[in-house]
XYZ file of C-alpha atoms in Angstrom:
715
model
C -155.171 -23.887 -83.609
C -153.786 -20.345 -84.123
C -152.458 -19.326 -87.498
C -148.590 -19.137 -87.905
C -147.383 -15.474 -88.272
C -144.281 -15.604 -90.458
C -143.524 -11.871 -90.306
C -143.345 -11.769 -86.497
C -141.021 -14.807 -86.291
C -138.570 -13.501 -88.868
C -138.390 -10.174 -87.092
C -137.369 -11.894 -83.836
C -134.714 -14.019 -85.593
C -133.289 -10.876 -87.144
C -133.001 -9.168 -83.745
C -131.201 -12.233 -82.243
C -128.836 -12.446 -85.208
C -127.901 -8.783 -84.919
C -127.268 -9.116 -81.175
C -125.006 -12.180 -81.646
C -123.112 -10.388 -84.398
C -122.525 -7.403 -82.115
C -121.299 -9.693 -79.308
C -118.894 -11.441 -81.718
C -117.560 -8.128 -82.965
C -117.094 -6.999 -79.354
C -115.143 -10.193 -78.485
C -112.893 -9.778 -81.506
C -112.340 -6.125 -80.710
C -111.512 -6.919 -77.084
C -109.092 -9.658 -78.123
C -107.371 -7.298 -80.535
C -107.124 -4.666 -77.802
C -105.556 -7.177 -75.408
C -103.088 -8.377 -78.052
C -101.925 -4.878 -78.869
C -102.506 -2.171 -76.315
C -102.476 -4.523 -73.288
C -99.865 -6.960 -74.571
C -97.140 -6.083 -72.040
C -99.590 -6.250 -69.123
C -100.826 -9.747 -69.941
C -97.283 -11.001 -70.607
C -96.401 -9.908 -67.073
C -99.401 -11.784 -65.723
C -98.442 -14.882 -67.716
C -94.922 -14.800 -66.327
C -96.288 -14.522 -62.799
C -98.226 -17.757 -63.346
C -95.249 -19.646 -64.756
C -95.130 -23.419 -64.225
C -91.881 -25.382 -64.565
C -91.001 -29.031 -64.122
C -87.646 -29.941 -62.572
C -85.972 -33.232 -61.861
C -85.720 -34.259 -58.218
C -82.511 -36.045 -57.325
C -82.792 -39.210 -55.232
C -80.416 -39.972 -52.375
C -77.483 -42.092 -53.505
C -77.144 -45.363 -51.622
C -74.431 -45.937 -49.038
C -71.580 -48.428 -49.241
C -71.070 -50.336 -46.003
C -68.460 -52.668 -44.549
C -69.342 -56.247 -43.644
C -70.245 -55.145 -40.102
C -72.324 -52.138 -41.179
C -69.767 -49.321 -40.893
C -70.021 -46.550 -43.475
C -67.408 -46.754 -46.204
C -69.033 -44.204 -48.529
C -72.021 -41.927 -48.039
C -73.553 -38.826 -49.604
C -73.801 -35.516 -47.787
C -75.164 -32.190 -49.109
C -72.761 -29.413 -50.031
C -73.553 -25.900 -51.152
C -72.145 -23.113 -53.305
C -73.406 -19.667 -52.385
C -74.206 -16.851 -54.837
C -75.651 -13.353 -55.040
C -78.230 -12.053 -57.524
C -77.783 -8.275 -57.483
C -80.840 -7.716 -59.673
C -83.240 -9.528 -57.340
C -86.274 -7.329 -56.684
C -85.768 -5.435 -59.962
C -83.740 -2.457 -61.097
C -86.599 0.003 -61.498
C -86.944 3.089 -59.350
C -89.262 1.601 -56.736
C -89.588 1.948 -52.991
C -88.233 -1.552 -52.443
C -85.180 -0.957 -54.628
C -84.348 2.156 -52.579
C -84.813 0.206 -49.367
C -82.686 -2.671 -50.669
C -79.832 -0.380 -51.633
C -79.994 1.334 -48.237
C -79.862 -2.022 -46.444
C -76.879 -3.042 -48.569
C -74.903 0.099 -47.719
C -75.747 -0.077 -44.019
C -74.941 -3.803 -43.619
C -72.037 -4.302 -46.013
C -69.264 -3.876 -43.422
C -70.877 -6.150 -40.828
C -71.668 -8.674 -43.593
C -68.020 -8.809 -44.669
C -66.834 -9.132 -41.071
C -69.203 -12.059 -40.612
C -67.924 -13.719 -43.794
C -64.341 -13.273 -42.606
C -65.222 -14.949 -39.300
C -66.714 -17.931 -41.133
C -64.013 -18.041 -43.840
C -60.782 -16.779 -42.192
C -58.776 -17.387 -45.384
C -60.147 -14.092 -46.756
C -60.083 -10.765 -44.964
C -63.192 -8.617 -44.571
C -61.695 -6.169 -47.080
C -61.262 -8.958 -49.653
C -64.885 -9.962 -49.227
C -65.977 -6.355 -49.629
C -63.989 -6.002 -52.844
C -65.437 -9.284 -54.114
C -69.040 -8.329 -53.378
C -68.744 -4.824 -54.785
C -67.181 -6.217 -57.939
C -70.266 -8.365 -58.533
C -72.630 -5.513 -57.677
C -71.011 -3.207 -60.260
C -70.655 -5.805 -62.996
C -72.375 -4.793 -66.264
C -74.499 -7.532 -67.845
C -75.400 -7.364 -71.538
C -78.448 -9.289 -72.793
C -77.167 -11.223 -75.839
C -80.579 -11.079 -77.552
C -81.637 -7.497 -76.968
C -78.293 -5.871 -76.255
C -79.787 -4.184 -73.206
C -77.258 -3.474 -70.445
C -78.037 -3.921 -66.763
C -75.860 -3.443 -63.686
C -75.369 -6.275 -61.200
C -74.357 -9.921 -61.684
C -77.176 -12.469 -61.495
C -75.138 -15.464 -60.246
C -72.072 -14.073 -58.462
C -70.110 -16.580 -56.335
C -69.677 -15.270 -52.790
C -67.154 -18.020 -51.897
C -65.393 -20.098 -54.580
C -65.588 -23.462 -52.788
C -68.371 -25.725 -51.652
C -69.433 -25.541 -48.039
C -71.228 -27.838 -45.614
C -74.838 -27.443 -44.561
C -73.883 -26.101 -41.129
C -71.608 -23.485 -42.707
C -74.355 -22.509 -45.143
C -76.743 -21.972 -42.230
C -74.196 -19.650 -40.589
C -73.818 -17.619 -43.794
C -77.581 -17.429 -44.322
C -77.995 -15.724 -40.925
C -75.660 -12.822 -41.804
C -77.107 -9.329 -42.378
C -78.703 -8.850 -45.815
C -78.160 -12.529 -46.658
C -81.055 -13.313 -44.317
C -83.520 -11.580 -46.660
C -85.752 -13.708 -48.949
C -83.925 -14.774 -52.109
C -86.355 -12.906 -54.385
C -85.598 -9.670 -52.518
C -82.029 -9.846 -51.235
C -80.660 -12.091 -53.959
C -78.678 -14.512 -51.758
C -79.162 -18.048 -53.101
C -77.343 -21.383 -53.389
C -76.748 -24.454 -55.506
C -76.968 -27.805 -53.794
C -74.637 -30.731 -54.549
C -74.465 -34.293 -53.309
C -70.869 -34.883 -52.208
C -69.527 -38.368 -51.677
C -67.587 -38.828 -48.462
C -65.591 -41.775 -47.108
C -65.469 -41.711 -43.284
C -62.305 -43.856 -43.288
C -60.510 -41.649 -45.796
C -58.465 -43.477 -48.427
C -59.056 -46.911 -46.871
C -59.869 -49.334 -49.750
C -60.363 -46.291 -51.974
C -59.850 -48.030 -55.330
C -62.205 -50.834 -54.350
C -64.986 -48.650 -52.963
C -64.762 -46.261 -55.888
C -65.118 -42.532 -56.401
C -67.622 -39.926 -57.563
C -66.787 -36.828 -59.559
C -69.316 -34.025 -59.076
C -69.897 -31.296 -61.638
C -71.656 -27.943 -61.587
C -75.418 -28.184 -61.661
C -75.476 -31.102 -59.224
C -74.454 -33.793 -61.722
C -72.163 -36.576 -60.612
C -70.366 -39.377 -62.384
C -69.096 -42.613 -60.887
C -65.458 -43.143 -61.810
C -64.219 -46.559 -60.657
C -64.676 -49.421 -58.207
C -67.991 -50.508 -56.746
C -69.353 -46.990 -57.224
C -69.022 -47.438 -60.973
C -70.026 -51.098 -61.313
C -73.184 -50.696 -59.199
C -73.877 -47.109 -60.263
C -77.441 -47.784 -61.462
C -78.386 -49.412 -58.144
C -76.707 -46.767 -55.997
C -78.018 -43.844 -58.029
C -81.746 -44.634 -57.795
C -84.311 -42.984 -60.106
C -85.023 -39.307 -60.629
C -88.370 -37.804 -59.650
C -90.311 -34.918 -61.193
C -91.229 -31.757 -59.307
C -93.492 -29.020 -60.642
C -92.828 -25.464 -59.521
C -95.872 -23.235 -59.722
C -94.999 -19.544 -59.542
C -97.826 -17.410 -58.242
C -96.873 -13.738 -58.281
C -93.702 -13.659 -56.174
C -94.048 -17.062 -54.551
C -92.953 -20.450 -55.872
C -95.054 -23.372 -54.715
C -93.360 -26.758 -55.444
C -95.174 -30.080 -55.447
C -93.965 -33.554 -56.349
C -95.512 -35.134 -59.415
C -93.338 -38.274 -59.440
C -91.393 -38.992 -56.234
C -87.702 -39.957 -56.601
C -86.613 -43.500 -55.742
C -83.538 -43.538 -53.520
C -80.625 -45.812 -54.360
C -79.985 -49.080 -52.554
C -77.262 -49.530 -49.938
C -74.474 -52.011 -50.674
C -72.994 -54.190 -47.947
C -69.466 -55.216 -48.913
C -67.271 -58.017 -47.599
C -64.568 -55.544 -46.525
C -63.626 -55.680 -42.843
C -62.437 -52.221 -41.747
C -60.036 -53.449 -39.060
C -58.468 -56.055 -41.377
C -58.230 -53.507 -44.188
C -56.488 -51.038 -41.892
C -54.139 -53.736 -40.593
C -53.191 -54.856 -44.112
C -52.655 -51.296 -45.318
C -50.394 -50.335 -42.422
C -48.317 -53.504 -42.720
C -47.866 -53.057 -46.472
C -47.016 -49.335 -46.381
C -44.490 -49.907 -43.598
C -42.649 -52.481 -45.718
C -42.866 -50.331 -48.855
C -41.200 -47.452 -47.018
C -38.589 -49.732 -45.515
C -37.385 -50.926 -48.922
C -38.303 -47.812 -50.932
C -40.529 -49.944 -53.157
C -42.570 -48.342 -55.913
C -45.698 -50.445 -55.613
C -47.450 -52.949 -53.360
C -50.590 -55.111 -53.352
C -52.267 -57.119 -50.611
C -55.436 -59.216 -50.787
C -56.938 -61.040 -47.806
C -59.625 -63.603 -48.651
C -61.872 -65.798 -46.545
C -61.291 -69.427 -47.496
C -64.794 -70.928 -47.316
C -66.727 -68.071 -48.950
C -64.196 -66.279 -51.136
C -65.062 -63.021 -49.337
C -62.396 -60.370 -49.841
C -61.869 -58.959 -46.357
C -59.079 -56.557 -47.312
C -57.599 -55.333 -50.583
C -54.789 -52.758 -50.679
C -53.295 -51.117 -53.778
C -50.401 -48.765 -53.096
C -48.173 -46.823 -55.455
C -45.634 -44.170 -54.654
C -46.911 -40.783 -55.777
C -45.062 -37.695 -56.937
C -44.966 -36.491 -53.325
C -43.046 -39.598 -52.252
C -45.989 -40.918 -50.212
C -48.042 -44.016 -51.004
C -51.571 -43.697 -52.348
C -54.234 -45.920 -53.903
C -53.871 -44.732 -57.483
C -54.891 -47.879 -59.410
C -56.649 -51.117 -58.575
C -53.513 -53.142 -59.312
C -54.817 -56.175 -57.432
C -57.253 -56.930 -60.253
C -55.740 -55.153 -63.245
C -51.942 -55.392 -62.952
C -51.082 -58.466 -64.998
C -47.457 -59.437 -64.730
C -45.223 -62.474 -64.721
C -45.988 -63.898 -61.265
C -42.665 -65.615 -60.657
C -42.178 -68.565 -58.340
C -45.689 -68.519 -56.815
C -46.650 -70.007 -60.201
C -44.512 -73.101 -59.545
C -47.244 -74.444 -57.260
C -49.618 -74.577 -60.242
C -46.993 -76.298 -62.414
C -46.325 -79.043 -59.878
C -50.027 -79.443 -59.085
C -50.603 -80.212 -62.780
C -47.777 -82.742 -62.748
C -48.971 -84.375 -59.505
C -52.556 -84.482 -60.742
C -51.513 -86.038 -64.050
C -49.517 -88.632 -62.095
C -46.272 -88.038 -63.989
C -44.371 -87.496 -60.707
C -44.803 -87.955 -56.980
C -43.043 -86.314 -54.031
C -40.266 -88.913 -54.108
C -39.284 -88.230 -57.707
C -35.621 -87.147 -57.664
C -34.497 -84.223 -59.806
C -30.830 -83.667 -60.730
C -30.474 -79.909 -60.280
C -26.687 -80.224 -60.348
C -24.569 -77.217 -59.461
C -27.421 -74.734 -59.952
C -26.968 -74.106 -63.692
C -28.585 -76.234 -66.418
C -28.756 -75.793 -70.179
C -32.344 -75.722 -71.443
C -32.633 -75.618 -75.226
C -29.557 -73.409 -75.531
C -30.349 -71.075 -72.598
C -29.049 -71.223 -69.040
C -31.599 -71.999 -66.328
C -30.234 -70.968 -62.914
C -31.231 -71.527 -59.312
C -30.947 -68.593 -56.921
C -28.013 -70.309 -55.125
C -26.068 -71.289 -58.250
C -23.035 -69.324 -57.047
C -23.007 -71.564 -53.933
C -22.970 -74.802 -55.936
C -26.703 -75.491 -56.311
C -28.856 -78.134 -54.579
C -27.694 -81.311 -56.308
C -30.231 -84.154 -56.340
C -33.503 -83.188 -54.611
C -37.028 -84.577 -54.690
C -40.207 -82.790 -55.839
C -41.208 -81.642 -52.357
C -37.799 -80.165 -51.618
C -37.845 -78.455 -55.023
C -40.756 -76.280 -53.962
C -39.377 -75.756 -50.469
C -36.222 -74.150 -51.869
C -37.982 -72.820 -54.989
C -35.584 -74.444 -57.433
C -36.047 -73.099 -60.956
C -34.150 -76.037 -62.420
C -36.221 -78.583 -60.506
C -39.582 -77.291 -61.729
C -38.561 -76.581 -65.313
C -36.799 -79.980 -65.571
C -39.968 -81.859 -64.577
C -42.305 -79.883 -66.831
C -39.966 -79.977 -69.834
C -39.280 -83.693 -69.373
C -42.918 -84.805 -69.175
C -44.682 -82.151 -71.271
C -41.994 -81.080 -73.757
C -43.441 -83.268 -76.495
C -47.002 -82.138 -75.741
C -46.984 -78.628 -74.197
C -50.686 -78.224 -74.945
C -51.448 -80.820 -72.277
C -49.523 -78.767 -69.717
C -51.324 -75.509 -70.586
C -54.680 -77.288 -70.509
C -53.682 -78.566 -67.078
C -53.051 -74.992 -65.907
C -56.573 -74.038 -66.929
C -57.903 -77.216 -65.307
C -56.415 -76.353 -61.903
C -57.860 -72.825 -62.181
C -54.782 -70.595 -62.340
C -55.931 -69.338 -65.760
C -59.614 -68.930 -64.838
C -61.471 -65.780 -65.894
C -63.025 -64.716 -62.580
C -65.559 -62.322 -64.175
C -65.219 -59.874 -61.311
C -67.672 -57.078 -60.540
C -65.075 -54.426 -61.376
C -64.529 -52.499 -64.551
C -60.840 -52.847 -65.372
C -60.354 -56.469 -64.333
C -57.972 -58.296 -66.652
C -58.190 -62.111 -66.810
C -54.985 -64.194 -66.982
C -53.049 -64.399 -70.205
C -51.673 -67.937 -70.466
C -51.197 -68.686 -74.122
C -51.525 -71.965 -75.944
C -48.577 -73.323 -77.999
C -48.385 -71.588 -81.385
C -45.300 -71.851 -83.596
C -46.852 -70.371 -86.742
C -47.775 -66.883 -85.548
C -45.703 -63.876 -86.547
C -46.678 -62.084 -83.344
C -43.597 -62.195 -81.135
C -45.673 -62.059 -77.931
C -47.642 -65.164 -78.951
C -44.879 -67.221 -80.535
C -44.081 -70.508 -78.788
C -40.391 -71.382 -78.789
C -38.559 -74.333 -77.244
C -37.664 -72.266 -74.191
C -41.234 -71.104 -73.604
C -42.340 -74.209 -71.690
C -39.507 -74.370 -69.093
C -39.657 -70.634 -68.455
C -43.457 -70.625 -68.278
C -43.315 -73.374 -65.657
C -41.446 -71.084 -63.227
C -43.736 -68.064 -63.682
C -42.440 -66.281 -66.759
C -44.064 -65.858 -70.186
C -47.488 -65.480 -68.557
C -49.404 -62.483 -67.248
C -51.560 -62.959 -64.157
C -53.113 -60.420 -61.782
C -52.689 -60.982 -58.013
C -56.416 -61.676 -57.569
C -56.137 -64.790 -59.742
C -53.125 -66.085 -57.853
C -54.770 -65.689 -54.450
C -57.954 -67.340 -55.751
C -55.929 -70.342 -56.893
C -54.167 -70.690 -53.520
C -57.501 -70.233 -51.770
C -58.797 -73.266 -53.672
C -55.884 -75.347 -52.359
C -56.671 -74.164 -48.819
C -60.347 -75.039 -49.455
C -59.483 -78.670 -50.318
C -59.772 -78.076 -54.050
C -62.992 -76.039 -54.193
C -62.421 -72.765 -56.029
C -64.598 -69.846 -54.900
C -65.227 -66.721 -56.937
C -63.918 -63.668 -55.059
C -66.893 -61.915 -53.480
C -66.830 -58.189 -52.777
C -70.539 -57.561 -52.107
C -72.740 -59.556 -49.729
C -76.173 -57.944 -49.999
C -78.256 -54.968 -51.054
C -80.448 -53.056 -48.614
C -83.404 -50.801 -49.413
C -85.305 -48.907 -46.721
C -83.638 -50.979 -44.028
C -84.570 -54.344 -45.573
C -82.383 -56.795 -47.471
C -83.706 -56.903 -51.037
C -81.015 -59.118 -52.594
C -78.179 -61.319 -51.412
C -75.029 -62.297 -53.289
C -74.367 -65.904 -52.364
C -70.846 -67.397 -52.320
C -70.231 -68.887 -55.749
C -68.230 -71.989 -56.588
C -66.221 -71.707 -59.810
C -64.788 -75.226 -59.716
C -65.916 -77.988 -57.389
C -62.488 -79.629 -57.562
C -59.412 -78.166 -59.222
C -57.459 -81.426 -58.794
C -57.730 -84.880 -57.279
C -58.137 -84.848 -53.471
C -54.843 -86.707 -53.045
C -53.034 -84.144 -55.199
C -54.507 -81.325 -53.109
C -53.478 -82.976 -49.828
C -49.952 -83.512 -51.118
C -49.666 -79.876 -52.183
C -51.010 -78.701 -48.815
C -48.258 -80.652 -47.073
C -45.571 -79.247 -49.367
C -46.762 -75.673 -48.834
C -46.609 -76.135 -45.059
C -43.030 -77.326 -45.400
C -42.150 -74.299 -47.546
C -42.850 -72.132 -44.504
C -41.643 -74.438 -41.756
C -38.377 -75.574 -43.388
C -38.056 -73.708 -46.691
C -37.680 -70.154 -47.981
C -40.967 -68.961 -46.498
C -39.936 -68.981 -42.841
C -40.375 -65.204 -42.475
C -44.098 -65.627 -43.134
C -44.514 -68.206 -40.385
C -45.798 -67.823 -36.855
C -45.033 -69.387 -33.488
C -48.741 -69.368 -32.609
C -50.242 -71.205 -35.610
C -49.229 -73.014 -38.783
C -48.821 -71.186 -42.080
C -48.652 -72.634 -45.597
C -47.599 -70.795 -48.732
C -45.088 -70.128 -51.460
C -42.537 -67.397 -52.097
C -41.935 -65.673 -55.418
C -39.146 -63.468 -56.759
C -39.272 -62.500 -60.430
C -37.446 -59.991 -62.569
C -39.820 -57.554 -64.268
C -39.596 -57.433 -68.038
C -39.003 -54.009 -69.571
C -40.742 -54.929 -72.817
C -38.381 -55.237 -75.767
C -35.604 -54.070 -73.448
C -35.702 -57.463 -71.721
C -35.079 -58.123 -68.029
C -31.717 -56.397 -67.580
C -32.219 -53.039 -69.215
C -30.421 -50.862 -66.692
C -31.293 -51.453 -63.031
C -33.207 -54.695 -62.575
C -36.753 -54.337 -61.228
C -38.202 -57.164 -59.137
C -41.712 -58.430 -58.432
C -41.667 -59.995 -54.971
C -44.556 -62.034 -53.653
C -45.751 -64.451 -51.025
C -49.078 -66.224 -51.262
C -50.405 -68.581 -48.627
C -53.079 -69.350 -46.072
C -53.489 -69.684 -42.304
C -53.870 -71.482 -39.994
C -52.646 -74.333 -42.176
C -54.346 -77.087 -40.165
C -57.752 -75.370 -40.417
C -57.518 -72.702 -43.145
C -59.587 -69.586 -42.546
C -57.853 -66.916 -44.629
C -55.749 -66.785 -47.767
C -53.470 -63.819 -48.373
C -51.161 -62.579 -51.102
C -48.569 -59.836 -50.692
C -46.727 -58.366 -53.687
C -44.005 -55.719 -53.769
C -42.304 -54.078 -56.735
C -38.858 -52.558 -56.222
C -35.684 -51.629 -58.018
C -32.422 -53.443 -57.415
C -31.141 -55.759 -54.720
C -31.789 -56.925 -52.074
C -34.915 -58.600 -53.385
C -36.592 -61.531 -51.664
C -40.224 -62.543 -51.800
C -39.843 -64.685 -48.707
C -38.098 -62.070 -46.569
C -39.955 -58.941 -47.729
C -43.439 -59.986 -48.828
C -43.339 -62.783 -46.270
C -42.724 -60.246 -43.494
C -45.903 -58.369 -44.458
C -47.830 -61.656 -44.598
C -46.572 -62.465 -41.090
C -47.842 -59.147 -39.670
C -51.226 -59.506 -41.341
C -51.760 -63.110 -40.289
C -50.673 -62.428 -36.699
C -52.978 -59.399 -36.503
C -55.964 -61.207 -37.994
C -55.595 -64.206 -35.712
C -55.136 -61.957 -32.672
C -58.354 -60.168 -33.637
C -60.279 -63.424 -33.669
C -58.656 -64.696 -30.466
C -61.233 -65.174 -27.719
C -60.306 -65.818 -24.090
C -62.512 -66.952 -21.250
C -63.322 -64.441 -18.531
C -62.149 -66.950 -15.942
C -58.642 -66.815 -17.418
C -58.345 -63.211 -16.282
C -58.668 -64.206 -12.604
C -55.665 -65.106 -10.462
C -56.754 -68.033 -8.318
C -53.828 -67.491 -5.950
C -54.866 -63.944 -5.034
C -57.313 -62.985 -2.298
C -60.105 -60.754 -3.470
C -60.122 -58.185 -0.713
C -59.946 -54.473 -1.492
C -57.630 -52.055 0.248
C -59.484 -49.629 2.486
C -58.002 -46.196 2.937
C -58.430 -44.023 5.977
C -61.344 -41.653 5.795
C -65.101 -41.961 5.957
C -65.696 -45.316 7.719
C -69.417 -45.221 6.978
C -68.798 -45.047 3.233
C -66.201 -47.863 3.418
C -68.637 -50.122 5.300
C -71.320 -49.471 2.691
C -69.023 -50.529 -0.157
C -67.792 -53.642 1.678
C -71.351 -54.742 2.383
C -72.201 -54.369 -1.311
C -69.237 -56.624 -2.148
C -70.437 -59.211 0.398
C -67.285 -58.722 2.460
C -67.527 -58.748 6.239
C -66.202 -55.377 7.414
C -65.147 -56.945 10.730
C -62.576 -59.047 8.838
C -60.770 -55.858 7.849
C -59.170 -53.720 10.495
C -60.611 -50.279 9.832
C -59.784 -47.704 12.429
C -61.632 -44.458 12.277
C -59.066 -41.657 12.614
C -59.386 -39.458 15.660
C -60.054 -35.796 14.958
C -59.811 -32.840 17.357
C -60.982 -29.314 16.757
C -58.302 -26.711 15.766
C -55.663 -29.453 15.500
C -54.234 -30.667 12.164
C -55.518 -34.204 11.519
C -53.403 -37.034 10.105
C -54.545 -37.514 6.484
C -51.745 -39.827 5.296
C -53.283 -42.649 3.263
C -56.602 -40.911 2.777
C -58.121 -40.243 -0.608
C -58.006 -36.643 -1.802
C -61.713 -36.075 -1.272
C -61.724 -37.257 2.366
C -58.504 -35.404 3.190
C -59.687 -32.096 1.731
C -62.999 -32.364 3.531
C -61.367 -33.145 6.885
C -58.783 -30.317 6.704
C -61.065 -27.638 5.298
C -63.655 -28.432 7.983
C -60.968 -27.103 10.372
C -60.869 -23.781 8.496
C -57.563 -24.480 6.676
C -57.185 -24.106 2.907
C -55.787 -27.058 0.939
C -53.543 -27.191 -2.128
C -53.208 -30.557 -3.973
C -50.215 -31.866 -5.909
C -50.607 -35.072 -7.943
C -53.385 -37.662 -7.871
C -54.258 -40.654 -5.714
C -53.953 -40.921 -1.926
C -52.100 -38.591 0.456
C -48.443 -39.477 0.945
C -47.272 -36.217 2.607
C -48.860 -33.179 4.234
C -47.021 -29.887 4.728
C -48.505 -29.265 8.205
C -47.620 -32.043 10.613
C -50.434 -33.924 12.357
C -51.222 -32.523 15.831
C -50.161 -28.967 14.936
C -52.392 -26.302 16.478
C -54.115 -24.552 13.593
C -54.335 -20.801 13.075
C -56.444 -18.684 10.797
C -55.109 -18.259 7.214
C -52.945 -21.407 7.194
C -52.584 -23.375 3.893
C -51.791 -27.081 3.867
C -50.203 -28.688 0.777
C -51.045 -32.339 0.204
C -48.810 -34.462 -2.021
C -50.694 -37.356 -3.581
C -49.401 -40.563 -5.124
């Protein structure tokens, strides 16, 4: 074994240590040099390798009608801008070239903008663009001033994608954004193909700068999280002058919503309501059309007169406008009494001369000035909508225990909280007896019960009233109003909203059948005749109520009326329930005549839509199916007759005789055959009218000469 030489080893270690120390010093020196002398250079390099993460917006789901038609959809919109500092402001070759291109193309650019946006002249566009180019920008941090706006709006409004493409092809704007400076902001705009149809029900979107949007009302708001989807994440990697985007987390598009709204029924209901509103100069109107078996809302219209005098959907009054319903409430009062067994249809009520004292206040029938109705039974009371008749029964049998009556109202469903899928829905306000409260609105006096029984002293939205009547039409089964049927994602149904039963039976079957009969008589022989039809049976109830002006009472100045008709059709096999409400100032005011007229138009239109006839009914058995054959090309006529399996020999077809240079007889011919036959003789033809030839200006048999013109009159 060799002997260890300590001196040689230590010498080598020393050399290695010195070398490593020199390398370390060199690294530190280089780093210091880069941090000081080369700082600006490496900052530029760092900026050129910038990496940002942006959110990626998903596509908002569509809202569809029950048959798949678009009610609301998102489309892209753009705002266009100029960055006048794109490409830099330093004295470079590109900057000189950019400025030269700007000067050379400015006039043609402005002319192109004027062609696309005629509202502004080319000179206005030039002034606008030059103003942005000369704008002085001050950096708030450094105070450095630069010339040229960075985000100058070329056009103040949003434009469609097709318009954006036109603008992007204009001179100078067709340069890359990092050189020319033309760029855009993209927005998702919500559009309703059917305009304002069911606007308050479908909902609305308010878009803000930066692409943000906010759902405002209706289904758009209630199902916002489902329609909106989930945001994705996109990383933008900037390499020198190029930005390379790539998706880190893909966005999840929103689901589509299929509603129960039927576009044709909605349009029918809206037109019928607006026509009546204009006729009577009413301030407000509501219509709801509901399918009996499912509770599907097929149409819902909310109209108010705007400042321009026209009618618009300003509020969803059908679900949020609680008011005293008036006489349509009498059906609920009598259903409670019938169900409790305190009366039957034969019970006679002494309504007298139309005026009756009730706990110190006068209760009047609408015909009191004609002497009233005298003694009438329960059924007739509803037919003529006698205030005295209803209030007499309820006060007589529930006066000592009004709580039982109010509990009965909730039992039959008129006071049910429907828990609708709309923000803004207000459930009924039917108060329980309370004589100890100091709140005037909740205090229960002796007159509360009789007036409540005829539709006052309660607040109920139209949607609750129509749901109650729909339960009567549905043999006592109360369905929750359904506005949405299913949700669709990527073309597949991902969830279904099933029809929901609120109450299996709102009253005894016998009570329901009795009320169904009474409601049919209201239309056939009572005050609801205007709502009836000659083609099918209608059942329902009228309502005319004075609108309270708060502490001012019911007669503070001109009286305002709430007119309504609620019913269903066809009465013998109910398919649809409908309520129509109008609000107007002064007389005349009649729920049966005015609201009933709208109900009549809607019911007739809906039933006509569903009417199906056999093809055989379109044939007239007494007629002979044999086509008329005009003079002309016999070969073509024979071909058609053979195709129709008709023997051409059974029809006397005489081929017209034609001679050269002699005007042929074209009477009865089709235009095509006549023109061909005459022009083949070298004569020009002028046609008047359409159909077959009934007169020709040159008589048949005339010897033809060059340059002649024949005018053919067709019929």
